[in-house]
């Protein structure tokens, strides 16, 4: 059979890795796909750099639309990123009858519903394994490997930058700002790390995971997003003393009345495997009704790990390219007319346990007032720990830190209790609230 001809839009870190791995493992990939896969054209504004990578193996152009217009190109691989020109090019490629592979989680999390509908109408495939967790095949696992299951929840460390920062904060007892600068120096964090440290990147990925896990449209605008910028070394140390580690998790959970979709710092018991995922590594836990808990671990970014996922998508397309559109694996794993209308729950409706830290005056009756406020909102306490303020912070005086772990409760009830507790004259600083997940 004739080889599948690929046009590459962007040949930076991932594009260069894709070209390298495809060239190096060409024969093995051909044996798996049943036909050759060739990068025939590359579009990049820096044509000189592109030619240094591909040599004479592919035509290099500056205009991405020249790739889309080429009738010999079967698949367009979009590695430009962002919402702007990338969206236009993907939709133009689909309109031209090209299959699309993309690593662009932001684009799909925000505009995925439109893109998938356009592809369905045109009878082409959109594949995006590389958009979540780099080289970890979590999309394929959810969409195909676990297809017999009703997925109950998904929880993942899906941003390597923030996981590196949190690991360093715990190991070295340093505050966020100090570790961020070190992460930038080492190349783990971008010069502008906003999407990573504010949780947006992880929320994009969690949105895609939720759509595949539960068969719902992508709905990033309804996700709850918190980053790690407000975390202190104090709470990381206290969590450790309590038997927990703090990880930035993307969580999607099925409830009877809807779906929780949230990204935020989370206390996880140290005994869980995912709590021990360190540095820039990624990991995703999936709970299915038949299979139980499965975990997927590996490199979430990087040239060749992400290229591995891009090429896996190319192999899938090569295998199915001549098949009728209706017999192909759907983009989200569910037939398009079978997507659910389960709503994304507002954060006040989310049910989880909490860690609270209160800096309070060291006086009789303080704890009784706090526990009374929690009881008024129907919040059950799991544990209360008291530490002298200067044990961690170096501050002395008649102050103490109270750490309270609760059982599961609605976020709305907790927020009402926090408002009442914060108003107490014996509460001397803003209360720290972190969510806690057992992931069992």
XYZ file of C-alpha atoms in Angstrom:
440
model
C 0.000 0.000 0.000
C 1.156 3.522 -0.639
C 2.627 5.267 2.405
C 0.640 7.797 4.405
C 1.957 11.266 3.606
C 2.242 13.615 6.578
C 2.542 17.389 6.724
C 4.118 18.782 9.900
C 3.120 22.256 11.097
C 5.896 23.369 13.439
C 9.207 21.645 13.986
C 10.245 22.803 17.422
C 10.886 20.434 20.325
C 8.036 18.006 19.633
C 8.141 18.353 15.853
C 11.863 17.654 15.793
C 11.370 14.644 18.052
C 8.593 13.339 15.824
C 10.800 13.531 12.740
C 13.722 11.895 14.562
C 11.763 8.991 16.077
C 9.820 8.339 12.879
C 13.077 8.212 10.911
C 14.895 6.053 13.468
C 12.098 3.504 13.924
C 10.664 3.648 10.422
C 10.792 -0.075 9.741
C 9.258 -1.056 13.096
C 6.496 1.520 12.632
C 5.782 0.270 9.099
C 5.445 -3.297 10.426
C 2.915 -2.131 12.996
C 0.948 0.212 10.745
C 0.881 -2.065 7.720
C 2.159 0.722 5.489
C 4.817 3.403 5.519
C 4.377 6.783 7.210
C 6.382 9.607 5.635
C 6.770 13.242 6.636
C 6.578 14.788 3.170
C 6.262 18.490 4.068
C 7.272 20.671 7.004
C 6.025 24.211 7.625
C 7.930 26.474 9.977
C 8.612 30.210 9.947
C 12.265 29.414 10.629
C 12.912 27.490 7.423
C 16.664 27.339 7.983
C 16.243 25.584 11.314
C 13.680 23.241 9.771
C 16.067 22.305 6.948
C 18.774 21.552 9.500
C 16.424 19.016 11.106
C 14.939 17.313 8.030
C 17.676 17.808 5.428
C 16.470 16.606 2.041
C 13.952 14.163 3.483
C 10.991 16.549 3.290
C 9.950 19.738 1.537
C 10.279 22.754 3.850
C 7.996 25.780 3.499
C 7.238 28.854 5.584
C 3.501 28.863 4.825
C 1.457 26.272 6.738
C -1.406 26.661 4.283
C 0.821 25.318 1.515
C 0.881 22.025 3.419
C -2.900 21.972 3.759
C -3.324 22.779 0.043
C -1.090 19.919 -1.087
C -3.393 17.156 -2.392
C -0.791 14.463 -1.610
C -0.846 15.192 2.142
C -3.115 12.771 4.010
C -2.499 13.878 7.615
C -1.698 17.294 9.055
C 0.165 17.278 12.382
C -0.403 20.565 14.249
C 2.379 21.372 16.727
C 2.111 25.163 16.763
C 0.096 25.506 19.970
C -2.282 28.141 21.260
C -5.844 29.050 20.312
C -5.340 31.466 17.393
C -3.723 30.427 14.132
C -3.663 26.801 15.265
C -7.465 26.676 15.376
C -7.775 28.216 11.924
C -5.255 25.787 10.443
C -6.840 22.720 12.045
C -10.299 23.664 10.756
C -8.888 24.422 7.305
C -7.114 21.051 7.228
C -10.353 19.284 8.170
C -12.275 21.221 5.511
C -9.663 20.093 2.978
C -10.323 16.457 3.916
C -7.110 15.948 5.884
C -6.900 13.877 9.031
C -5.422 15.828 11.960
C -3.036 14.915 14.768
C -2.434 17.539 17.443
C -0.661 17.922 20.771
C -2.610 21.114 21.477
C -4.548 20.546 24.722
C -5.504 24.220 25.049
C -7.092 24.259 21.605
C -9.097 21.077 22.164
C -10.151 21.922 25.731
C -11.632 25.226 24.559
C -12.702 24.483 20.959
C -12.794 20.685 20.869
C -16.558 20.384 20.431
C -16.426 22.526 17.269
C -13.357 20.723 15.916
C -14.717 17.214 16.539
C -18.042 18.137 14.912
C -16.260 19.517 11.830
C -14.187 16.334 11.555
C -17.258 14.133 11.904
C -19.091 16.049 9.179
C -16.097 15.719 6.854
C -15.440 12.057 7.678
C -11.886 12.576 8.933
C -10.123 11.705 12.182
C -8.738 14.010 14.883
C -6.213 12.280 17.162
C -4.657 13.869 20.240
C -2.838 11.334 22.428
C 0.059 13.785 22.832
C -2.237 16.471 24.262
C -2.374 14.836 27.715
C 0.575 13.510 29.736
C 3.127 13.411 26.924
C 4.345 9.870 26.339
C 1.812 8.206 28.677
C -0.905 6.537 26.530
C -3.754 7.630 28.797
C -6.099 8.692 25.977
C -5.906 5.266 24.359
C -6.300 3.550 27.732
C -9.499 5.470 28.516
C -10.930 5.399 25.006
C -10.142 1.785 24.137
C -8.449 -0.268 26.862
C -11.067 0.530 29.535
C -14.072 0.661 27.216
C -15.894 -2.111 29.157
C -15.932 0.009 32.315
C -18.124 2.703 33.711
C -15.392 5.123 34.735
C -16.033 6.477 38.231
C -13.181 8.968 38.560
C -9.902 10.085 37.075
C -7.197 11.925 39.020
C -3.837 12.910 37.629
C -0.561 14.711 38.123
C -0.585 16.069 34.581
C 1.743 19.058 34.760
C 5.425 18.319 35.267
C 6.436 21.894 36.097
C 4.188 22.130 39.145
C 5.076 18.627 40.305
C 8.770 19.522 40.149
C 8.137 22.693 42.164
C 6.095 20.880 44.829
C 8.718 18.120 45.107
C 11.461 20.694 45.618
C 9.411 22.682 48.150
C 8.911 19.537 50.226
C 12.461 18.211 49.937
C 14.189 21.518 50.668
C 11.619 23.318 52.818
C 11.657 26.326 50.473
C 8.801 28.655 49.580
C 7.179 28.759 46.170
C 8.886 31.875 44.784
C 12.377 30.537 45.500
C 11.713 27.163 43.879
C 10.035 28.729 40.837
C 13.197 30.679 40.051
C 15.247 27.495 40.329
C 12.790 25.630 38.076
C 13.154 28.371 35.462
C 16.939 28.228 35.711
C 16.902 24.470 35.155
C 14.456 24.673 32.259
C 11.538 22.966 34.018
C 9.497 26.183 33.970
C 8.938 28.637 31.129
C 9.974 32.277 31.335
C 6.229 32.958 31.632
C 4.998 29.990 33.699
C 1.464 31.323 34.270
C -0.453 28.482 32.559
C 1.487 25.922 34.577
C 1.588 27.443 38.053
C -2.002 28.749 37.935
C -3.297 25.271 37.058
C -4.602 26.176 33.589
C -2.482 23.652 31.686
C -3.536 20.811 34.001
C -7.168 21.927 33.764
C -7.017 21.799 29.949
C -5.852 18.198 30.193
C -8.370 17.265 32.890
C -11.129 18.635 30.653
C -10.100 16.266 27.864
C -9.846 13.331 30.271
C -13.332 14.045 31.625
C -14.819 14.106 28.127
C -13.317 10.720 27.262
C -14.004 9.142 30.661
C -17.676 10.106 30.817
C -18.661 10.716 27.198
C -19.515 14.403 27.600
C -18.570 17.413 25.468
C -15.359 19.234 26.376
C -16.294 22.063 28.762
C -13.204 23.868 29.996
C -15.231 26.999 30.764
C -17.004 25.075 33.555
C -13.875 23.649 35.185
C -12.745 24.884 38.599
C -9.088 25.915 38.394
C -6.609 26.702 41.181
C -2.824 26.765 40.976
C 0.009 26.412 43.468
C 1.137 30.040 43.809
C -0.417 30.451 47.271
C 1.008 27.259 48.758
C 3.472 27.698 51.586
C 6.271 25.491 52.827
C 4.450 25.514 56.180
C 1.456 23.586 54.846
C 3.623 21.182 52.883
C 5.503 20.374 56.109
C 2.317 20.048 58.180
C 0.779 17.775 55.516
C 3.874 15.573 55.695
C 3.560 15.331 59.472
C -0.063 14.258 59.036
C 0.873 11.536 56.544
C -0.019 13.383 53.340
C 1.709 14.979 50.376
C 0.383 17.901 48.409
C 0.039 17.414 44.655
C -1.602 19.529 41.984
C -4.281 17.159 40.704
C -6.658 17.327 37.799
C -9.782 15.490 38.979
C -12.902 14.372 37.136
C -15.485 12.441 39.159
C -18.900 11.097 38.241
C -21.726 11.898 40.649
C -25.422 11.011 40.359
C -26.308 14.632 39.589
C -23.354 15.586 37.408
C -19.602 15.600 36.981
C -16.962 17.230 39.155
C -14.237 18.832 37.031
C -11.556 20.524 39.091
C -7.840 21.216 39.275
C -6.240 22.290 42.551
C -3.581 21.430 45.154
C -4.687 18.278 46.956
C -3.583 16.347 50.033
C -2.998 12.704 49.075
C -2.061 9.959 51.574
C 1.653 9.136 51.385
C 0.879 5.442 51.014
C -0.718 6.021 47.603
C 1.621 5.416 44.663
C 0.637 8.707 43.071
C 1.784 10.618 46.166
C 5.297 9.342 45.457
C 5.492 10.598 41.878
C 8.331 13.108 42.031
C 10.069 15.713 39.909
C 8.668 16.437 36.457
C 7.024 13.028 36.055
C 3.296 12.570 35.381
C 0.842 9.943 36.610
C -2.874 9.326 36.135
C -5.162 7.145 38.264
C -8.375 5.784 36.761
C -11.125 4.051 38.743
C -13.396 1.760 36.721
C -16.248 -0.311 38.054
C -14.911 -3.558 36.572
C -11.140 -3.105 36.572
C -10.779 -1.198 39.830
C -7.912 1.294 40.081
C -5.270 1.489 37.374
C -2.311 3.870 37.251
C -0.359 5.232 34.287
C 3.071 6.747 34.932
C 5.814 8.266 32.818
C 7.296 11.342 31.213
C 4.632 13.962 30.641
C 6.647 16.155 28.294
C 9.839 16.291 26.287
C 10.834 15.847 22.675
C 10.777 12.097 22.163
C 8.216 11.084 24.846
C 5.653 13.410 23.271
C 6.742 12.356 19.780
C 5.983 8.773 20.819
C 2.346 9.778 21.332
C 2.182 11.770 18.074
C 3.471 8.792 16.093
C 1.077 6.408 17.868
C -1.742 8.595 16.529
C -0.232 8.486 13.046
C -0.134 4.680 13.216
C -3.792 4.579 14.281
C -4.744 6.770 11.338
C -2.656 4.679 8.933
C -4.495 1.553 10.098
C -7.951 3.107 9.710
C -7.465 5.487 6.807
C -9.279 3.272 4.284
C -12.023 2.213 6.712
C -15.528 3.724 6.524
C -15.839 6.709 8.860
C -18.543 4.987 10.928
C -16.283 2.049 11.792
C -13.420 4.131 13.199
C -12.796 4.740 16.909
C -14.641 7.992 17.800
C -12.495 10.910 18.967
C -13.929 10.773 22.508
C -14.528 7.018 22.521
C -18.326 7.394 22.467
C -20.479 7.564 19.364
C -21.236 11.220 18.668
C -24.995 10.759 19.089
C -24.432 9.058 22.446
C -22.709 11.868 24.333
C -24.229 12.528 27.747
C -25.769 15.794 28.889
C -24.639 15.295 32.502
C -23.801 18.801 33.756
C -20.470 19.943 35.160
C -21.191 20.685 38.816
C -20.400 24.127 40.253
C -17.632 24.067 42.832
C -20.087 24.660 45.716
C -21.652 21.268 44.888
C -18.354 19.373 44.924
C -18.006 16.799 47.724
C -14.572 16.213 49.228
C -12.678 16.248 52.506
C -10.628 19.249 53.653
C -7.457 20.276 55.428
C -7.744 23.560 57.327
C -4.967 25.497 59.018
C -5.917 28.254 61.432
C -3.465 30.566 63.182
C -5.316 31.282 66.443
C -4.790 32.927 69.803
C -3.651 30.381 72.371
C -6.706 30.784 74.600
C -9.207 28.509 76.274
C -12.372 27.864 74.276
C -11.009 28.693 70.805
C -11.244 25.116 69.535
C -14.747 24.713 70.968
C -16.019 27.717 68.989
C -14.429 26.435 65.787
C -15.807 22.910 66.129
C -19.231 24.367 66.916
C -19.208 26.373 63.678
C -18.272 23.265 61.711
C -21.012 21.266 63.405
C -23.568 23.943 62.526
C -22.793 23.264 58.845
C -22.967 19.495 59.313
C -19.205 19.081 58.852
C -17.693 16.092 60.628
C -14.101 16.308 61.940
C -11.677 13.475 61.246
C -8.692 14.793 63.224
C -7.407 17.907 64.980
C -3.710 18.595 65.466
C -2.206 21.527 67.366
C 1.314 22.868 66.865
C 3.036 25.822 68.416
C 3.311 28.511 65.747
C 7.074 28.814 66.097
C 7.619 25.083 65.409
C 7.355 25.728 61.663
C 7.175 29.465 61.058
C 9.599 30.752 63.672
C 6.911 33.024 65.095
C 6.450 32.905 68.828
C 4.009 34.579 71.179
C 0.609 33.417 72.330
C -0.297 31.848 68.998
C -0.866 28.304 67.858
C -1.634 26.543 64.600
C -4.670 24.290 64.454
C -4.805 21.741 61.656
C -8.228 20.224 61.098
C -8.958 17.301 58.780
C -12.623 16.826 57.909
C -14.687 14.032 56.468
C -16.373 14.527 53.099
C -18.655 17.522 52.865
C -19.994 19.922 50.270
C -17.704 22.785 49.359
C -20.546 25.265 49.836
C -21.027 24.201 53.459
C -17.315 24.478 54.099
C -17.179 27.986 52.662
C -20.009 29.110 54.959
C -18.132 27.680 57.936
C -14.911 29.394 56.866
C -16.651 32.762 56.685
C -17.925 32.339 60.247
C -14.560 31.109 61.573
C -12.615 33.887 59.900
C -14.808 36.431 61.689
C -13.745 35.164 65.129
C -11.430 37.648 66.884
C -9.237 34.748 67.993
C -8.451 33.750 64.375
C -5.348 35.816 63.658
C -4.617 35.164 59.956
C -6.389 34.073 56.768
C -7.455 30.444 57.061
C -5.746 28.006 54.702
C -8.152 25.602 53.007
C -6.907 22.651 50.918
C -8.913 19.729 49.580
C -8.047 16.163 50.539
C -8.598 13.034 48.428
C -8.079 9.460 49.614
C -8.070 8.113 46.019
C -9.030 4.680 47.283
